[in-house]
Short mmCIF file of C-alpha atoms and ligand atoms in Angstrom, two decimals:
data_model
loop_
_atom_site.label_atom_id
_atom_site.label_comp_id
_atom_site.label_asym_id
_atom_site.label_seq_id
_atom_site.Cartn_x
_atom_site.Cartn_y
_atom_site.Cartn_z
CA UNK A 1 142.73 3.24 227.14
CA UNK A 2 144.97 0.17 228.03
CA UNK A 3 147.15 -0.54 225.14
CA UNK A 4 150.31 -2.23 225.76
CA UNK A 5 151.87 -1.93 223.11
CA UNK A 6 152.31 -3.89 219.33
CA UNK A 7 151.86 -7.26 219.50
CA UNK A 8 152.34 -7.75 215.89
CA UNK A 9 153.54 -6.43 213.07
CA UNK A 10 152.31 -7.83 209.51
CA UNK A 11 154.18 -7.36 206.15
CA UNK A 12 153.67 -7.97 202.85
CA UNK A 13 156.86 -9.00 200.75
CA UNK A 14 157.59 -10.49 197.91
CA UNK A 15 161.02 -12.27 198.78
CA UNK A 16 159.10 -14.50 201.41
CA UNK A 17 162.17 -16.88 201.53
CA UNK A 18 164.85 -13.85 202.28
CA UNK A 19 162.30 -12.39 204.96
CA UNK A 20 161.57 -15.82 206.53
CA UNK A 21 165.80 -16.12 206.82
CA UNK A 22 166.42 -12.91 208.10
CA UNK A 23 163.65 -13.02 210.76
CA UNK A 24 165.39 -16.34 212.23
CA UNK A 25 168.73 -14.82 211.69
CA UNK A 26 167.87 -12.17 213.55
CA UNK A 27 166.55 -14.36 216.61
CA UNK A 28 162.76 -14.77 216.17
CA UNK A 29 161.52 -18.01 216.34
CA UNK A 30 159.87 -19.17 213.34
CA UNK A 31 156.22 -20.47 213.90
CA UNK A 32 154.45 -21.96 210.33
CA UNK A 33 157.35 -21.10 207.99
CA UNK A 34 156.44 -21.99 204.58
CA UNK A 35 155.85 -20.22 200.89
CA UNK A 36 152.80 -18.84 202.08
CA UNK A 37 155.01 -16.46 204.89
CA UNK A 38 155.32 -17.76 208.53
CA UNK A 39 155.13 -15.74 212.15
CA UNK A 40 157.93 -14.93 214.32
CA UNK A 41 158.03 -14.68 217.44
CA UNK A 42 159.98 -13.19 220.15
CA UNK A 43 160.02 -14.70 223.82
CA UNK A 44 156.69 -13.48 225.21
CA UNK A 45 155.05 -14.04 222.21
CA UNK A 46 154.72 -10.72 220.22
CA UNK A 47 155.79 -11.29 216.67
CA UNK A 48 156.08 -10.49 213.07
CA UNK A 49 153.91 -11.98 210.32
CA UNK A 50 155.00 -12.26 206.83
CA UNK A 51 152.75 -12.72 204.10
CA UNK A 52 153.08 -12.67 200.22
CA UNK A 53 152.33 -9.05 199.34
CA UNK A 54 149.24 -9.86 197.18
CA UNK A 55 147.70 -12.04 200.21
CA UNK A 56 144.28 -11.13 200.15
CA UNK A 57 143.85 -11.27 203.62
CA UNK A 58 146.24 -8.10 204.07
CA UNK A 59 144.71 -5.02 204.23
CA UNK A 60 145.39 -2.59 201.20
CA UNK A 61 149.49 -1.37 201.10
CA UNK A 62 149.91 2.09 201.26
CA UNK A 63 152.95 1.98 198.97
CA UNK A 64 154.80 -0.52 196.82
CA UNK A 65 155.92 -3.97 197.99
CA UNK A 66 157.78 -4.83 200.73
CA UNK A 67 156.38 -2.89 203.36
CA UNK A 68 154.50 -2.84 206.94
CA UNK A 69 150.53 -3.41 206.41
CA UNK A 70 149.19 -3.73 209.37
CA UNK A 71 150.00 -2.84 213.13
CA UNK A 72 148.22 -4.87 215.34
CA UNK A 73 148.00 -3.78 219.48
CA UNK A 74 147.74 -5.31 222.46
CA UNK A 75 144.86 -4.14 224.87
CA UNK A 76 145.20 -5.16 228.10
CA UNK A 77 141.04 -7.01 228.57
CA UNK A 78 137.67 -6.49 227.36
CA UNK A 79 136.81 -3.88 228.45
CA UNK A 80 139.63 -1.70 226.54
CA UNK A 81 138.61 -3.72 223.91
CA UNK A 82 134.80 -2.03 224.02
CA UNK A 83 136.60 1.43 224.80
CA UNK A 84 138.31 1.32 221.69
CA UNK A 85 135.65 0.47 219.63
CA UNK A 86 133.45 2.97 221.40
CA UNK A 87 135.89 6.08 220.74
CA UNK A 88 137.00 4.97 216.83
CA UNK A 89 133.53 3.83 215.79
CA UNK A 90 132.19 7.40 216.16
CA UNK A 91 134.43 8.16 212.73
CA UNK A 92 135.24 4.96 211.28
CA UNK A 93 134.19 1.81 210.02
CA UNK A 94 135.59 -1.12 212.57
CA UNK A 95 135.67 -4.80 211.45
CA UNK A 96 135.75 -7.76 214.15
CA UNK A 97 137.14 -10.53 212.80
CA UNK A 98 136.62 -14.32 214.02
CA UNK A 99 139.10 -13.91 216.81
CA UNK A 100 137.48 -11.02 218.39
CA UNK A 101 139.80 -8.73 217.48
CA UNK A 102 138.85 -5.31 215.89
CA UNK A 103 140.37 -3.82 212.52
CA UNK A 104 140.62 -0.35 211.16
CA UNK A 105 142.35 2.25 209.86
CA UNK A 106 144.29 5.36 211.50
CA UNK A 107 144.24 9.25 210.01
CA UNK A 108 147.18 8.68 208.03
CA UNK A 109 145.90 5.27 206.62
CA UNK A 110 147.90 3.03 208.07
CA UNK A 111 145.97 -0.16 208.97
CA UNK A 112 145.33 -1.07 212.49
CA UNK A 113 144.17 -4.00 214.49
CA UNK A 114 143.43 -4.34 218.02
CA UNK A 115 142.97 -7.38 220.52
CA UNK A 116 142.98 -8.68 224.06
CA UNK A 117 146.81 -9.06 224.61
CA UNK A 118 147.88 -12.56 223.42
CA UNK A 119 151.43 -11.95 225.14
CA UNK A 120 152.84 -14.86 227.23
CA UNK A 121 154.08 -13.57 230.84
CA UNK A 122 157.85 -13.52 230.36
CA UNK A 123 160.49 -14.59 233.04
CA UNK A 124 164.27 -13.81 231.57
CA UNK A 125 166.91 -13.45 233.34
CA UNK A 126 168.70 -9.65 234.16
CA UNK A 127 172.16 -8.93 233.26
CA UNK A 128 174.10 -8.38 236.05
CA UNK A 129 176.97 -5.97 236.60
CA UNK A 130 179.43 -5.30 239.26
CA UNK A 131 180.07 -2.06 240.06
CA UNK A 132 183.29 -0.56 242.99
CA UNK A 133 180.83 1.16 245.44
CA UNK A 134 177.50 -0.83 245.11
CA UNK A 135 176.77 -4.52 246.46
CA UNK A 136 178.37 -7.05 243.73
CA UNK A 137 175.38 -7.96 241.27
CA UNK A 138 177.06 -11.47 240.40
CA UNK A 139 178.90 -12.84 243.01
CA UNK A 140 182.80 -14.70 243.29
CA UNK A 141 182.85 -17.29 240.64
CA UNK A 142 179.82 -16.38 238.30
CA UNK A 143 181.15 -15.38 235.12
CA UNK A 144 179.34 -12.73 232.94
CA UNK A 145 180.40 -13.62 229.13
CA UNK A 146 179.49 -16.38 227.30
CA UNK A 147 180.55 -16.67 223.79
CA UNK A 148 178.08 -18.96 222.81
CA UNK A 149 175.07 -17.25 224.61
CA UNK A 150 171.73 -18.11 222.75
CA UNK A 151 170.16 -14.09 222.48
CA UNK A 152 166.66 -14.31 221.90
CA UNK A 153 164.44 -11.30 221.03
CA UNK A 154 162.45 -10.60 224.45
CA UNK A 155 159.44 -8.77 223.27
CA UNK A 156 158.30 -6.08 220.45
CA UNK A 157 159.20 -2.99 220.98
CA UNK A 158 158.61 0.03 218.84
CA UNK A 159 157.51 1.16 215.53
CA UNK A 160 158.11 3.97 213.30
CA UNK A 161 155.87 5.64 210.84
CA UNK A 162 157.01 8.27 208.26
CA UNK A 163 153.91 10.52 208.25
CA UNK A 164 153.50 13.26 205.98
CA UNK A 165 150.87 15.18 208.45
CA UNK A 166 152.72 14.49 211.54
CA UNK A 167 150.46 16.96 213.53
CA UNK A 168 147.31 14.84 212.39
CA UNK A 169 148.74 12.01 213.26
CA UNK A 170 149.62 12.31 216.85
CA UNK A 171 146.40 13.88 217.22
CA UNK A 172 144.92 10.61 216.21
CA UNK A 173 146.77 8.60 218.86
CA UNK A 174 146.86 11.29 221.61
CA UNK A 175 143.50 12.02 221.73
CA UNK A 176 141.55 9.71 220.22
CA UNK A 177 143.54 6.48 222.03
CA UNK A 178 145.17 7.75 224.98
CA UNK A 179 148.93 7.92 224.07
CA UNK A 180 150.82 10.44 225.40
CA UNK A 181 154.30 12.45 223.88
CA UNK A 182 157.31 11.52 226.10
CA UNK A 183 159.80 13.43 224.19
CA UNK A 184 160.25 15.25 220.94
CA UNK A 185 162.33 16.55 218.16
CA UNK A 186 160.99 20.08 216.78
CA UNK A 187 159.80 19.70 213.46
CA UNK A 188 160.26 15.49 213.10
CA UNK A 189 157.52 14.33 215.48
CA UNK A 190 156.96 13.05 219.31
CA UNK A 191 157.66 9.43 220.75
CA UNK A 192 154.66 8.22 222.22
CA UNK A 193 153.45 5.84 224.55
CA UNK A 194 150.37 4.14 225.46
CA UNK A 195 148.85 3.68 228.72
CA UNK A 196 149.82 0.53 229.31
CA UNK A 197 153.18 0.44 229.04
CA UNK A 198 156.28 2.77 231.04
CA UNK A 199 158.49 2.52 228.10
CA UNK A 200 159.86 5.77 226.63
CA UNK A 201 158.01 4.82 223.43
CA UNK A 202 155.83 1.91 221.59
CA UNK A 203 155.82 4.77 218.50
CA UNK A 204 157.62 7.36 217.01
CA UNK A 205 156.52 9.57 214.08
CA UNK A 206 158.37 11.55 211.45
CA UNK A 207 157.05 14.28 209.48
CA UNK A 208 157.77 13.67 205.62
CA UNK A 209 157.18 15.24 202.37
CA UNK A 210 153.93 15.25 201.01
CA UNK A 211 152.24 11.64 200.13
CA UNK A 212 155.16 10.34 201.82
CA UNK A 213 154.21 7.56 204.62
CA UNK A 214 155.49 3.91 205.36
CA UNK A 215 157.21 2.68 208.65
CA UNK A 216 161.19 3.67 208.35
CA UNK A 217 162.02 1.08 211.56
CA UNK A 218 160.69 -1.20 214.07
CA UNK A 219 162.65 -3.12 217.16
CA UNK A 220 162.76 -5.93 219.17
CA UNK A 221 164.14 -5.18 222.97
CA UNK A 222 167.23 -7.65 224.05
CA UNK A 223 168.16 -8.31 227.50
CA UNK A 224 171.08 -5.43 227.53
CA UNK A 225 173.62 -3.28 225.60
CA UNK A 226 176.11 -6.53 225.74
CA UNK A 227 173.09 -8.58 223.39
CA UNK A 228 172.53 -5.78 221.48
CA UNK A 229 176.30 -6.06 220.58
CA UNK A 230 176.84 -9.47 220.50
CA UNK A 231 173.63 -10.23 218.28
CA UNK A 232 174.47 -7.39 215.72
CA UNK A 233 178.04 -8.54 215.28
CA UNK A 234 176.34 -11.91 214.85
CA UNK A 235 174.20 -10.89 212.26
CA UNK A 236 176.92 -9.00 210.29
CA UNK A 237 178.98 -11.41 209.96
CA UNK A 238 176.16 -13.72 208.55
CA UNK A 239 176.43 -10.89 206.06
CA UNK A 240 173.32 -8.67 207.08
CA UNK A 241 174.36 -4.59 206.18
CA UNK A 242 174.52 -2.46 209.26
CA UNK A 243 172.78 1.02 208.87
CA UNK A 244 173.48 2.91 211.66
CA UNK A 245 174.95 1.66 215.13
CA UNK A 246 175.77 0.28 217.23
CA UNK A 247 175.16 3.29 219.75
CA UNK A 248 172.83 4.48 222.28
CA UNK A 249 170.41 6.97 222.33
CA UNK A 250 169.44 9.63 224.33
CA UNK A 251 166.06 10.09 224.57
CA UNK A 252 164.85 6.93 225.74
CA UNK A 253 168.67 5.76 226.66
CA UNK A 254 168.28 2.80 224.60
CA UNK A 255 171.23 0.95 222.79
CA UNK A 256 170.45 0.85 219.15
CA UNK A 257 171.64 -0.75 216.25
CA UNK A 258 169.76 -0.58 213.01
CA UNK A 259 169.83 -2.84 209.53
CA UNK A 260 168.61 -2.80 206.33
CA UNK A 261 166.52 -5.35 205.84
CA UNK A 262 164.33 -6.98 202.96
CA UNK A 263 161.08 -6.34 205.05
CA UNK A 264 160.66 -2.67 203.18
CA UNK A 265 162.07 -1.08 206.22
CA UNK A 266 165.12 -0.98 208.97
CA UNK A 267 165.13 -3.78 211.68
CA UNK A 268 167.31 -2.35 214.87
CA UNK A 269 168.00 -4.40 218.11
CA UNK A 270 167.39 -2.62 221.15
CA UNK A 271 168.29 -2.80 224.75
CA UNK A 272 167.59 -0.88 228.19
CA UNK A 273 165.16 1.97 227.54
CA UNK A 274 164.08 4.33 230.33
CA UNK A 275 160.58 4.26 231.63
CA UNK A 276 158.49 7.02 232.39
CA UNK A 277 155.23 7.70 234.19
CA UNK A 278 152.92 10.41 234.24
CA UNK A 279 155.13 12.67 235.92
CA UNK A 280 157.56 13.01 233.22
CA UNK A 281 158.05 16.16 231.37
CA UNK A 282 158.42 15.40 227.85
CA UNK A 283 161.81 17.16 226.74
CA UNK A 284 162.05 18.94 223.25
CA UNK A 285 165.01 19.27 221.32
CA UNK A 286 166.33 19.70 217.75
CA UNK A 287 167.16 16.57 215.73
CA UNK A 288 170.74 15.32 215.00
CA UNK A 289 173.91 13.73 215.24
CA UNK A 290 174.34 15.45 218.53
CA UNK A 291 170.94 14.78 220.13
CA UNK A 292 169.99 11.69 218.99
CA UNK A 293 172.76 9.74 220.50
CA UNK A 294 174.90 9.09 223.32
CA UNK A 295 178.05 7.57 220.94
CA UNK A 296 178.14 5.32 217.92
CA UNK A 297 180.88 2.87 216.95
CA UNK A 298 181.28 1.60 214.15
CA UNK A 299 181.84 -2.32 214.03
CA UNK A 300 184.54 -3.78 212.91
CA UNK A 301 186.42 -7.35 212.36
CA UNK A 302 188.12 -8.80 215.37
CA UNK A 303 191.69 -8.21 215.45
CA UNK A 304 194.92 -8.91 217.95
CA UNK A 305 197.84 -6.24 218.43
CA UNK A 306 200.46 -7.30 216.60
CA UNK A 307 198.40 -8.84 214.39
CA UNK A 308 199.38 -7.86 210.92
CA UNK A 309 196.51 -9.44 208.75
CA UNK A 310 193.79 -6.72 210.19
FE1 LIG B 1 164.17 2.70 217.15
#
């Protein structure tokens, strides 16, 4: 089944004004900002929606506001489109609404929608690095920082679902929708990821306690580890409270760096994640501080040798 990915991801919240901030602080571009919510979007067009939490129009919450109510994925035409409705309607009610896109609900609950991608092709430019040994990547004269560089979010991607039947749940996307583990930690849950994308993962699950479930993160990529740590030194001094980061990780190799946020949830930037086809071999491994990262630094104020105030 070709699914791309999220192309949205809809909360309910009751501080719309803090959420509707915090989105724009973060980079997203606010589309229909008002008291009602607003969208926010990242460069190619994948966003997240925020709506009051007793919006009828939301499907139910599975736990108490803020938090992530639906998940809504990209297909890549028609005809996955059909295929999905094909496989789920065997088990499930499906709704289509107006806009042709169908609505449901996974094993776990979690609310799901699914549509022809509505993702604008996106054009950005690469960073380039020069490195003794290879061809220059920017040539004599080109210079690579740029204090005021304007980082914009480049496209949605991953969420994170605590799941208190972690087995039952990749089950649900493996075989039922064509995802496929590309790495896991024994006992926490795989990262999987659709057919229609190479990235390392669109979704990673966590086993939790009993009648425990609720998305813990979700991430917009950036164009490299530099934005990553340029945009989340922006946002803490705008006063946002880091949560872990920044860093990078290793499965998946991306830079990380994760926030609380008033969403219900963590936000994280992230940059540079590996892709993988079909002829990976998903790699197991215990979880922790040693094998879910490469390094972590903690950030810290600017300061100058000699420079007695710091
Ligand atoms: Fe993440």
């Amino acid at each position: 089944m070709n699914i791309l990915g999220p192309d949205e991801l809809v909360f309910g919240v009751d501080d719309i004004e803090g959420c509707c901030q915090y989105l724009q602080d973060y980079g997203l571009q606010g589309i229909d900002v008002g008291a009602h919510g607003g969208r926010f979007e990242a460069m190619d067009g994948t966003a997240v929606v925020v709506r009051r939490a007793d919006d009828p129009a939301l499907p139910p919450a599975i736990g108490p506001a803020p938090s992530l109510r639906e998940t809504v994925y990209g297909v890549a035409d028609a005809a996955a489109l059909k295929q999905i409705h094909a496989e789920l309607s065997k088990d499930r009610e499906l709704t289509e609404a107006g806009d042709g896109s169908l609505h449901c609900f996974d094993d776990m609950g979690f609310a799901l929608g699914f549509r022809v991608t509505t993702r604008r092709s996106l054009i950005a430019p690469p960073v380039l690095s020069n490195a003794p040994g290879a061809p220059p990547q920017r040539g004599p004269n080109k210079v690579a920082v740029d204090q005021n560089a304007v980082i914009l979010p480049r496209t949605l991607s991953h969420v994170v679902y605590f799941v208190p039947d972690v087995a039952k749940a990749e089950a649900f996307y493996v075989d039922r929708l064509g995802f496929r583990p590309t790495d896991r930690f024994t006992g926490v849950g795989p990262f999987l990821q659709p057919a229609g994308t190479l990235d390392h993962h669109t979704l990673f699950l966590i086993q939790t306690p009993p009648f425990m479930k609720g998305c813990d993160h979700f991430t917009f990529h950036l164009g490299s580890g530099t934005d990553v740590l340029l945009a989340g030194t922006r946002f803490v001094n705008k006063g946002y409270q880091s949560f872990w980061g920044p860093g990078r990780h290793l499965y998946g190799s991306n830079w990380f760096w994760y926030f609380n946020s008033p969403l219900g949830c963590k936000m994280e930037y992230d940059a540079d994640m590996d892709l993988h086809d079909a002829n990976w071999l998903a790699r197991e491994s215990k979880v922790g501080a040693d094998t879910s990262q490469l390094f972590l630094f903690s950030q810290r104020d600017k300061w100058f040798p000699g420079d007695e105030r710091h």
